[in-house]
Coordinates of C-alpha atoms and ligand atoms in Angstrom, one line a residue:
X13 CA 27.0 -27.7 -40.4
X14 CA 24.8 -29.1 -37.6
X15 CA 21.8 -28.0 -36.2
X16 CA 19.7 -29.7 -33.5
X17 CA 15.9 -29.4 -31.9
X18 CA 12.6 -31.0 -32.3
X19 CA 10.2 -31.5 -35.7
X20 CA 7.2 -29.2 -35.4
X21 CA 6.4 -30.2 -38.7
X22 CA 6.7 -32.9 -41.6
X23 CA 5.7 -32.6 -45.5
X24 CA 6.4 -36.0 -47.0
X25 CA 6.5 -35.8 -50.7
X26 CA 7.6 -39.7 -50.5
X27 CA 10.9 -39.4 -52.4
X28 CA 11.8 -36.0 -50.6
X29 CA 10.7 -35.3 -47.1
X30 CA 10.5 -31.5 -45.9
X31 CA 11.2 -31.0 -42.0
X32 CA 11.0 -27.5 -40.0
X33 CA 13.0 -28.0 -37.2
X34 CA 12.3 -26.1 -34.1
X35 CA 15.2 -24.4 -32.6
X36 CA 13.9 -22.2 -29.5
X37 CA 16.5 -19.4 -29.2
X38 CA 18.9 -19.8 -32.2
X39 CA 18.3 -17.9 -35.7
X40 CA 16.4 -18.7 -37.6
X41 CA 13.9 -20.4 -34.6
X42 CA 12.7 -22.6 -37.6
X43 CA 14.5 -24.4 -40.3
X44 CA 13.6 -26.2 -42.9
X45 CA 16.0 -29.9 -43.8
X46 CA 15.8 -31.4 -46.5
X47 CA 16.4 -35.4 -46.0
X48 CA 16.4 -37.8 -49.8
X49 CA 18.4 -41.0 -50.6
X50 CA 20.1 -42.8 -48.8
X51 CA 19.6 -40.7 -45.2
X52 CA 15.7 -40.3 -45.8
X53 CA 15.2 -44.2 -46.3
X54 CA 17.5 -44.6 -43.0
X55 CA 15.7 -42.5 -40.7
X56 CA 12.4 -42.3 -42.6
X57 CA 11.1 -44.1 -39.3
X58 CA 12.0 -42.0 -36.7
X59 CA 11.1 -38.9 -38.7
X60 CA 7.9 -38.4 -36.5
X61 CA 6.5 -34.7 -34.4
X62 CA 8.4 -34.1 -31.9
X63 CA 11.1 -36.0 -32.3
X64 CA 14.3 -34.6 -30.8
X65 CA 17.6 -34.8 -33.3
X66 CA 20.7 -33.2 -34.6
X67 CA 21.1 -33.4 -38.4
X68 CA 24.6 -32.8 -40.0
X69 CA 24.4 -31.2 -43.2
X70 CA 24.8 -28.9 -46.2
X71 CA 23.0 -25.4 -45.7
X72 CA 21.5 -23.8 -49.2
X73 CA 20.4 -20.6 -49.9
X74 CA 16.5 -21.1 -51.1
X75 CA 13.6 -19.0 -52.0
X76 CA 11.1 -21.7 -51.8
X77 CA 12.1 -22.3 -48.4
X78 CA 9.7 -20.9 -45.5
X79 CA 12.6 -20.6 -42.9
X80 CA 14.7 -17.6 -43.7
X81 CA 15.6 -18.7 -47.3
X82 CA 17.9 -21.5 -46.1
X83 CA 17.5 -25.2 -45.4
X84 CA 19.7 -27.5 -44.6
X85 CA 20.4 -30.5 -47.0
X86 CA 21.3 -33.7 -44.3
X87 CA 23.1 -36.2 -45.1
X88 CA 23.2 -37.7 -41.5
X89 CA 21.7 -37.5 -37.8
X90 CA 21.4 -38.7 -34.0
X91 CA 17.7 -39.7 -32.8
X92 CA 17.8 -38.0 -28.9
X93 CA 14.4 -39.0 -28.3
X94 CA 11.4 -40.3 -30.7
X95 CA 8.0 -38.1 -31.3
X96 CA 5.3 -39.7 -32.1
X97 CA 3.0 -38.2 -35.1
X98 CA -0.5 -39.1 -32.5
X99 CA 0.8 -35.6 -31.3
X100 CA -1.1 -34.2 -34.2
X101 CA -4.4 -36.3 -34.2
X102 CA -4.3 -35.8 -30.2
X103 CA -3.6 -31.6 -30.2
X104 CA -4.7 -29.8 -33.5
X105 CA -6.6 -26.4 -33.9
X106 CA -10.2 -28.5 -33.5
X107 CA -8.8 -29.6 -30.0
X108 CA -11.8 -28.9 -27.9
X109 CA -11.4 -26.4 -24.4
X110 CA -10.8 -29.5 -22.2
X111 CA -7.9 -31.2 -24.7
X112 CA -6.2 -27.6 -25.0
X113 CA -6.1 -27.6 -21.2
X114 CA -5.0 -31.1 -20.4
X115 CA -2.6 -30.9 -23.1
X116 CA -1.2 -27.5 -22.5
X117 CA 2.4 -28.4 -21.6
X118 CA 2.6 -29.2 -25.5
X119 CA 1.1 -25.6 -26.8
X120 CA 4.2 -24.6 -25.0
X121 CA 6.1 -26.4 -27.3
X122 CA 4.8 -25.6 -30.8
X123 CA 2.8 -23.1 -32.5
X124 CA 1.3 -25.3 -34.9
X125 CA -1.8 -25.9 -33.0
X126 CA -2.3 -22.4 -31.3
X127 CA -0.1 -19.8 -31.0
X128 CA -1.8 -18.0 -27.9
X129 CA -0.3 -19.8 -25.1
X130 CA 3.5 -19.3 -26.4
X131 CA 2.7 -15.9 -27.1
X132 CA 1.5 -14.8 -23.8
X133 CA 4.4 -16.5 -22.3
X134 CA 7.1 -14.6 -24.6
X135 CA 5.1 -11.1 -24.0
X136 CA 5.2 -12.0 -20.0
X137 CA 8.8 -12.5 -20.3
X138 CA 9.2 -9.5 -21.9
X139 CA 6.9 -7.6 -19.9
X140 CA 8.6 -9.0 -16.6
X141 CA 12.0 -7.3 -18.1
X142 CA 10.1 -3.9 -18.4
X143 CA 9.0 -3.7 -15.0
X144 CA 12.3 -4.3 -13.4
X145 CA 14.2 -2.0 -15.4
X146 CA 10.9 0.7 -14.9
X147 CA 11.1 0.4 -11.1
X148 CA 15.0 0.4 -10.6
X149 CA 14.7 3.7 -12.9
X150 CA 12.8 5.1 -10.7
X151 CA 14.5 4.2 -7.5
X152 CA 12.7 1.6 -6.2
X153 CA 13.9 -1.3 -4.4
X154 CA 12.8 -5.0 -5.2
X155 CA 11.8 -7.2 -2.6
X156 CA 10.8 -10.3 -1.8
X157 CA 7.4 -11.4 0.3
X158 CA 6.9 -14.4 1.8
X159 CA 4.2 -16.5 0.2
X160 CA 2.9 -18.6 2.4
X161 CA 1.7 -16.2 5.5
X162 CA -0.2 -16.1 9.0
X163 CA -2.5 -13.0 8.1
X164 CA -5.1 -12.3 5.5
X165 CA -5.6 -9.0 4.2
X166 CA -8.5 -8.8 1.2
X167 CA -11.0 -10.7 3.7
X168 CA -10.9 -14.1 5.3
X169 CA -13.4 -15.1 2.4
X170 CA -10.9 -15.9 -0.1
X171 CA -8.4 -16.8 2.2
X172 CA -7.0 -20.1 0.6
X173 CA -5.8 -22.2 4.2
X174 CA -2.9 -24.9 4.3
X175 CA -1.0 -27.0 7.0
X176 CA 1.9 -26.1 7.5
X177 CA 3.6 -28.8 9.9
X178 CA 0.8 -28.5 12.9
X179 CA 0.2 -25.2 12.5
X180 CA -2.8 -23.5 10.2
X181 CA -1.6 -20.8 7.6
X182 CA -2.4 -19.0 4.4
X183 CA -1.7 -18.5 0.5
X184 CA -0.6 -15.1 0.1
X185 CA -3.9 -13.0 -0.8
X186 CA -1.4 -9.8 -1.6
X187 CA 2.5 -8.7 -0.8
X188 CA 1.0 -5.0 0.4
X189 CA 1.9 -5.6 4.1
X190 CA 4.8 -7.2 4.0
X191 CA 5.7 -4.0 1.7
X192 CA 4.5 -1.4 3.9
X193 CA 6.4 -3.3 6.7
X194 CA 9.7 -2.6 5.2
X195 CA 8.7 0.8 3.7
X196 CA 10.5 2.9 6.2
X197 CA 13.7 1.1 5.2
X198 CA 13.8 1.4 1.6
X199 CA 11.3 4.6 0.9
X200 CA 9.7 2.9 -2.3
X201 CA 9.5 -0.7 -3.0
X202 CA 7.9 -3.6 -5.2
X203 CA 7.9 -7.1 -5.6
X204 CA 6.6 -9.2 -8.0
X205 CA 5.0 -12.5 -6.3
X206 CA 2.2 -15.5 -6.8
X207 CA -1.0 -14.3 -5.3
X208 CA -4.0 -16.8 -4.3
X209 CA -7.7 -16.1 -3.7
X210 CA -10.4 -18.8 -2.7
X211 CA -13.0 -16.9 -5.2
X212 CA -15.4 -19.3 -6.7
X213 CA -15.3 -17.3 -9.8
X214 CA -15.2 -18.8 -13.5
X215 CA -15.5 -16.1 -14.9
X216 CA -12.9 -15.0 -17.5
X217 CA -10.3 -12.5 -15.5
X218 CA -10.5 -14.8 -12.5
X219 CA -7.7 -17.0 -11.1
X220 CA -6.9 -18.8 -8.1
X221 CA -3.2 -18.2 -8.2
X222 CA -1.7 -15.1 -10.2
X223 CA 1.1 -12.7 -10.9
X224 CA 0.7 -9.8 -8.5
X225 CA 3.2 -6.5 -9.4
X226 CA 2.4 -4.6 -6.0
X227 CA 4.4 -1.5 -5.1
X228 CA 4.5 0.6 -1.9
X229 CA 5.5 4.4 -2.2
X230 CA 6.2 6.4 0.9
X231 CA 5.3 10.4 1.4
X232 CA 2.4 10.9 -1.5
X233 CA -1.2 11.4 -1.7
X234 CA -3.5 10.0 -3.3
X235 CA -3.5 12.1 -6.1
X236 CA 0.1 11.8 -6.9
X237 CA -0.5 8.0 -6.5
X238 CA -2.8 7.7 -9.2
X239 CA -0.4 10.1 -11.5
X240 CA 2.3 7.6 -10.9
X241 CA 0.3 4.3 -11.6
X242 CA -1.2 5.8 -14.4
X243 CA 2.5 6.7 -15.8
X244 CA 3.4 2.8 -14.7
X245 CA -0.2 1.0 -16.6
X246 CA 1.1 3.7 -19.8
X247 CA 4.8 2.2 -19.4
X248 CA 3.9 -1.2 -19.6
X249 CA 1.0 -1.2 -22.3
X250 CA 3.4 0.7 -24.9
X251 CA 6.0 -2.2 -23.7
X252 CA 3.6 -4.0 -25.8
X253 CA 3.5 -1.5 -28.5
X254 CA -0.1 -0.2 -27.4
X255 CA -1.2 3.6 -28.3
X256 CA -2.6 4.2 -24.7
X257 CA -5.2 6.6 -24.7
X258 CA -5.5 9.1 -22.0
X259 CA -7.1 7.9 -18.6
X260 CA -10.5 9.1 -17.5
X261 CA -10.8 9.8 -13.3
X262 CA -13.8 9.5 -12.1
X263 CA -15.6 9.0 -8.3
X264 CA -17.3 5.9 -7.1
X265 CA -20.3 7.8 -6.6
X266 CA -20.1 9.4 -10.4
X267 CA -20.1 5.4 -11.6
X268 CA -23.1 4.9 -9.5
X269 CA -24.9 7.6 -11.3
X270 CA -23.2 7.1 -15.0
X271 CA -24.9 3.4 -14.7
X272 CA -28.3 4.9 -13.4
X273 CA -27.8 7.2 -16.6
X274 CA -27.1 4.4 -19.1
X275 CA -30.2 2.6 -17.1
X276 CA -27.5 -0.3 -16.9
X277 CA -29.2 -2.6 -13.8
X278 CA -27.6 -4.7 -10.8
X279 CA -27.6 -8.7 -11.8
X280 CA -30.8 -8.7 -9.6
X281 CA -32.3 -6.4 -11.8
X282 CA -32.4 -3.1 -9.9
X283 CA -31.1 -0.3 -9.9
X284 CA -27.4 0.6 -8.7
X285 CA -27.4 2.5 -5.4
X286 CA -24.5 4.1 -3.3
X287 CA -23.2 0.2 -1.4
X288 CA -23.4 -2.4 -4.6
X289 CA -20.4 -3.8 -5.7
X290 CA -18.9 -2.7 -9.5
X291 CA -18.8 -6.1 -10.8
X292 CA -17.3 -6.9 -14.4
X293 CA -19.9 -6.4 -16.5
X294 CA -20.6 -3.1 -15.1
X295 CA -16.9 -1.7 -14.9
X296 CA -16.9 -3.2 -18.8
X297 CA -20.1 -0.9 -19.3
X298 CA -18.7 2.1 -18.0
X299 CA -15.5 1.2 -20.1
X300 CA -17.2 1.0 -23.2
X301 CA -19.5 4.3 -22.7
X302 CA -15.6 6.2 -21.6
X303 CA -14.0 4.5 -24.6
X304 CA -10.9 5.1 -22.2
X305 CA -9.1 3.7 -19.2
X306 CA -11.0 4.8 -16.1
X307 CA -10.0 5.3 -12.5
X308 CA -12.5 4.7 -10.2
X309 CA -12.0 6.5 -6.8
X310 CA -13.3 6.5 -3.0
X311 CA -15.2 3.6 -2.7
X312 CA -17.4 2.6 0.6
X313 CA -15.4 1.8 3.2
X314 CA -17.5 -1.5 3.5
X315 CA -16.6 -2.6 -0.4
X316 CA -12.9 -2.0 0.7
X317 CA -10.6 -4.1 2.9
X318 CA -9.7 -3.0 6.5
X319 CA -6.3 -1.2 6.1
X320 CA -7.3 1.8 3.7
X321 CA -7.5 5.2 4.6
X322 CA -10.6 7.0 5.5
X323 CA -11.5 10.0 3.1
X324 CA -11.1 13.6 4.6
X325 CA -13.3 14.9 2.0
X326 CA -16.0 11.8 1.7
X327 CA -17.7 10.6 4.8
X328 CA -17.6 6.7 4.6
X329 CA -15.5 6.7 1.8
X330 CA -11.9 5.9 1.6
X331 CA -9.2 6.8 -0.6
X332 CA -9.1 4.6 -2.6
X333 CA -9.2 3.6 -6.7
X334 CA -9.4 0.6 -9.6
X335 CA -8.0 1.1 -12.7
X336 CA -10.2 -0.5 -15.3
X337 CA -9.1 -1.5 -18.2
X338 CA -10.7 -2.4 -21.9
X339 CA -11.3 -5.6 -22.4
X340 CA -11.0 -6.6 -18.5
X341 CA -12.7 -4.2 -16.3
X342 CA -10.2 -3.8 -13.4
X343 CA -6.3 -4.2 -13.5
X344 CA -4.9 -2.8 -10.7
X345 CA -6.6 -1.5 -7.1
X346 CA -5.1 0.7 -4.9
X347 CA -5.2 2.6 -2.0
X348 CA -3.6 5.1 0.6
X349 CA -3.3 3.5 3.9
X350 CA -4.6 3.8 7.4
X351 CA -1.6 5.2 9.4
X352 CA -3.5 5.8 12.8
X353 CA -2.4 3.1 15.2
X354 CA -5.4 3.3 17.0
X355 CA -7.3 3.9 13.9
X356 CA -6.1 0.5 12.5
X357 CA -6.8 -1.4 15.5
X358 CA -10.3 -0.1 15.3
X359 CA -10.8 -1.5 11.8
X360 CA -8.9 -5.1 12.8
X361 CA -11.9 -4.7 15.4
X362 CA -14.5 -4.1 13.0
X363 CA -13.2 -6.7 10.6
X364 CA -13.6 -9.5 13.4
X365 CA -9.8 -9.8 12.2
X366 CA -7.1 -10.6 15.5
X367 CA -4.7 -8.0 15.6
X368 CA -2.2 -10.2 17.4
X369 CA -0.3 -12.0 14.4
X370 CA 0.2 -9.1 12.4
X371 CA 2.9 -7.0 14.8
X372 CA 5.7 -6.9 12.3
X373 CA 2.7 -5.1 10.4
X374 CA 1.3 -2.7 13.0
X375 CA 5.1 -1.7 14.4
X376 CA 4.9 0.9 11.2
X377 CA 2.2 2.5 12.9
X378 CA 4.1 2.5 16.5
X379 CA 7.4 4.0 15.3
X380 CA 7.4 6.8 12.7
X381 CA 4.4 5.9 11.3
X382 CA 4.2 7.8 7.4
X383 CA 1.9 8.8 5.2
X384 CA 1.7 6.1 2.1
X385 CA -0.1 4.4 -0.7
X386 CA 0.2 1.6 -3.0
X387 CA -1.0 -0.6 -5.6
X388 CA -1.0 -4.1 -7.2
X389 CA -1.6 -5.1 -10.8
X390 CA -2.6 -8.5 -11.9
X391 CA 0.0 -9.4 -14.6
X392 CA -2.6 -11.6 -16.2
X393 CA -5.2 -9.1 -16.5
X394 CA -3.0 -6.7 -17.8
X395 CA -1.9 -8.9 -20.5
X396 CA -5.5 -9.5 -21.5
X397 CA -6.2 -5.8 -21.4
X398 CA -3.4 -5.0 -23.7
X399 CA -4.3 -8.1 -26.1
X400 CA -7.7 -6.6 -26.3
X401 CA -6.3 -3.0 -27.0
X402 CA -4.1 -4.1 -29.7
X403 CA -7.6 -6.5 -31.9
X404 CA -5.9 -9.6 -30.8
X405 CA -8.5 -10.9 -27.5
X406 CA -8.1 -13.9 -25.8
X407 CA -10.5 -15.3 -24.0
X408 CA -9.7 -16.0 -20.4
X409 CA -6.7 -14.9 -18.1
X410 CA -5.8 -18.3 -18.0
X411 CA -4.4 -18.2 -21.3
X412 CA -1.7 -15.9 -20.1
X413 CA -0.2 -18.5 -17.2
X414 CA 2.2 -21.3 -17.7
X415 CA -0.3 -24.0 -15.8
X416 CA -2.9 -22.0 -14.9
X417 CA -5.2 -22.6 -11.3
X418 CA -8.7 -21.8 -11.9
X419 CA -12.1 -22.5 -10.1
X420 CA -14.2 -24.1 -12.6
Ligands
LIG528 O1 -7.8 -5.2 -5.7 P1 -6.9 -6.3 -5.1 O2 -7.6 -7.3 -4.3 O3 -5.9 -5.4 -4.2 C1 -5.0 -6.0 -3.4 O4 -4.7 -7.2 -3.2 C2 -4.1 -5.0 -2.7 N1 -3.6 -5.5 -1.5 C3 -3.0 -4.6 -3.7 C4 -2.1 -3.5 -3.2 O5 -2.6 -2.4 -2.9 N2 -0.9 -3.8 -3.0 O6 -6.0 -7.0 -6.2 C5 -5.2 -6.2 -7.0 C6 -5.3 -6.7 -8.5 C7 -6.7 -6.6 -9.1 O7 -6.9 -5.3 -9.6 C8 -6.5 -7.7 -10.2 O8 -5.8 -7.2 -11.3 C9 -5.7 -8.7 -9.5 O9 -5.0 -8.1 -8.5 N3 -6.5 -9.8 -9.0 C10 -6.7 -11.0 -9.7 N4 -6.3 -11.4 -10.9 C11 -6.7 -12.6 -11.3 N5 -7.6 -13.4 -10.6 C12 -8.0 -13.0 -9.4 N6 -8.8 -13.8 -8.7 C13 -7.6 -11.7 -8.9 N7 -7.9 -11.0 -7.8 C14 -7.2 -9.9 -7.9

């Protein structure tokens, strides 16, 4: 038999060395050799973490083993490439924030020191799997935004700028209107891209770059676009075998009030009136007095960026929501759109925001302009919210991302 990957771990009992080999994607992902004798005294030198080899051997049936009740006896094997066992005094569970990070390609390769980072990485793979197979059940069709754009669309503020050859463009802030640009072709679409925002926020659900799921859905309200994200947010958490409680809905104005109630204050010490911002800590207040997910709907236009919809029934309010989530605050934000041409060319107006690069955008609104709504979810956040649902927190969304970008 032969088996080959890298030591995650070594006991040395001098005359008998115990190995678990790491073997990402076979069964079982761990297993234990054996190497005495002749073999051990041979290689006994290379035998170090993270050494990379293939062992030829005997495979035994054993209780005392802690990999699947076999281990392999060797009685050879080829040194691919030497670990070194500093791998353990440099990464261990005291590691401090700062090692972790500067070190985290190698929590990607071993559990011994933390399993958080692999584990977030496996449930985002998984996850990612869900939401493709979701969204083609229900019709939808995938596409694929370009990243680095000429327009902003959540406010020039955390627009992040780069050169590209002599002229000035953007990071993506969000997909949305390249979405709603290709709506009328396709009736429902999503995508699943890198988003970027220039917020100088170390906080811990804030990232510079992150996974945004956004979707565009042609012909509904907004009440029919909350049912479906709520049915989407429910999909995903019990992905990740969460018991999702049943959402609460309430107004923008209704928050306002339920923080008055809990005399919960503004970070300047005042009271909340009808224009302040929900900012986490309050959204994680009004979470734990709902004990629930909670929409959040019809904010002030002037919280809101320029393309959503005006409210019919609110005066200065727009259609609008933010899901919050436990453990996060919010997950997703949504909104119906403007459809009005000249409607929307009042708020580029109002926005100070020049109207001209954005005609593969405002073309929607020229020919057969639709009612329609959408959404985007930070991947991240979710993952946190769903960590925190199920007793096992993290601490920061940047434990969810492969090499994470983060103002700090
Ligand atoms: O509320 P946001 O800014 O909405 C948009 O970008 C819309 N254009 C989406 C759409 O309608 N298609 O962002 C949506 C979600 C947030 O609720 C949050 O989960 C995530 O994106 N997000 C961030 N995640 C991590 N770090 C940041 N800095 C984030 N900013 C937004």
């Amino acid at each position: 038999m032969t088996a080959q990957g890298w030591i995650d771990n070594i006991r040395d009992h001098k005359k008998i060395l115990f190995i678990q080999l790491r073997q990402p994607g076979k069964c079982p992902e761990h297993l234990q050799l054996v190497f005495h004798g002749e073999v051990l005294k041979k290689f006994r030198p290379v035998l170090t973490n993270q050494a990379c080899i293939k062992v030829f051997g005997v495979m035994i049936d054993s209780d005392k083993s802690p990999t699947a009740g076999v281990e392999m006896h060797v009685n050879d094997m080829i040194l691919y490439g030497k670990g070194s066992d500093e791998f353990r005094s440099e990464l261990n569970i005291e590691s401090d924030a700062h090692t972790l990070m500067s070190k985290r390609h190698m929590l990607h390769w071993t559990s011994q020191v933390s399993s958080t980072v692999r584990e977030c990485t496996l449930l985002k793979d998984r996850l990612e799997r869900t939401i493709s197979t979701m969204y083609h059940n229900y019709g939808f069709v995938k596409v694929s935004p370009p990243t680095i754009v000429d327009v902003e669309t959540e406010g020039g503020a955390s627009l992040f700028n780069v050169k590209y050859y002599d002229t000035d463009r953007y990071l993506t802030q969000s997909s949305q209107l390249y979405l709603e640009s290709v709506l009328p072709g396709y009736g429902n679409v999503w995508c699943l891209e890198s988003s970027y925002r220039a917020e100088k926020s170390s906080t811990p659900r804030h990232l510079a770059e992150f996974k945004h799921l956004e979707a565009e859905l042609s012909f509904v309200t907004l009440a029919e676009l909350i049912t479906h994200v709520e049915k989407v947010v429910t999909t995903l958490l019990e992905s990740m075998s969460i018991n999702v409680p049943s959402f609460k809905q309430i107004t923008y104005t209704d928050a306002i009030r339920q923080l008055n109630e809990l005399d919960f204050k503004t970070p300047h010490g005042k009271a909340y009136t009808t224009g302040d911002d929900l900012n986490d800590s309050a959204e994680l207040r009004l979470l734990a007095h709902y004990d629930c997910p909670v929409f959040v709907t019809h904010f002030p236009s002037e919280l809101k960026a320029f393309y959503m919809k005006r409210s019919v029934e609110y005066a200065g309010l727009t259609d609008s929501f933010d899901l919050l989530l436990p453990g996060v605050g919010e997950t997703v934000g949504g909104s119906m759109r403007m459809t009005d041409y000249d409607e929307l060319m009042d708020a580029f107006t109002k926005n100070d925001i020049d109207p001209s690069p954005y005609k593969w955008y405002t073309d929607t609104r020229v020919y057969g302009s639709c009612p329609h709504g959408g959404y985007g979810i930070g991947l991240e956040r979710l993952i946190k919210a769903a960590l925190y649902m199920k007793d096992t927190p993290i601490a920061h969304v940047r434990d969810v991302c492969l090499f994470p970008l983060y103002y700090s």
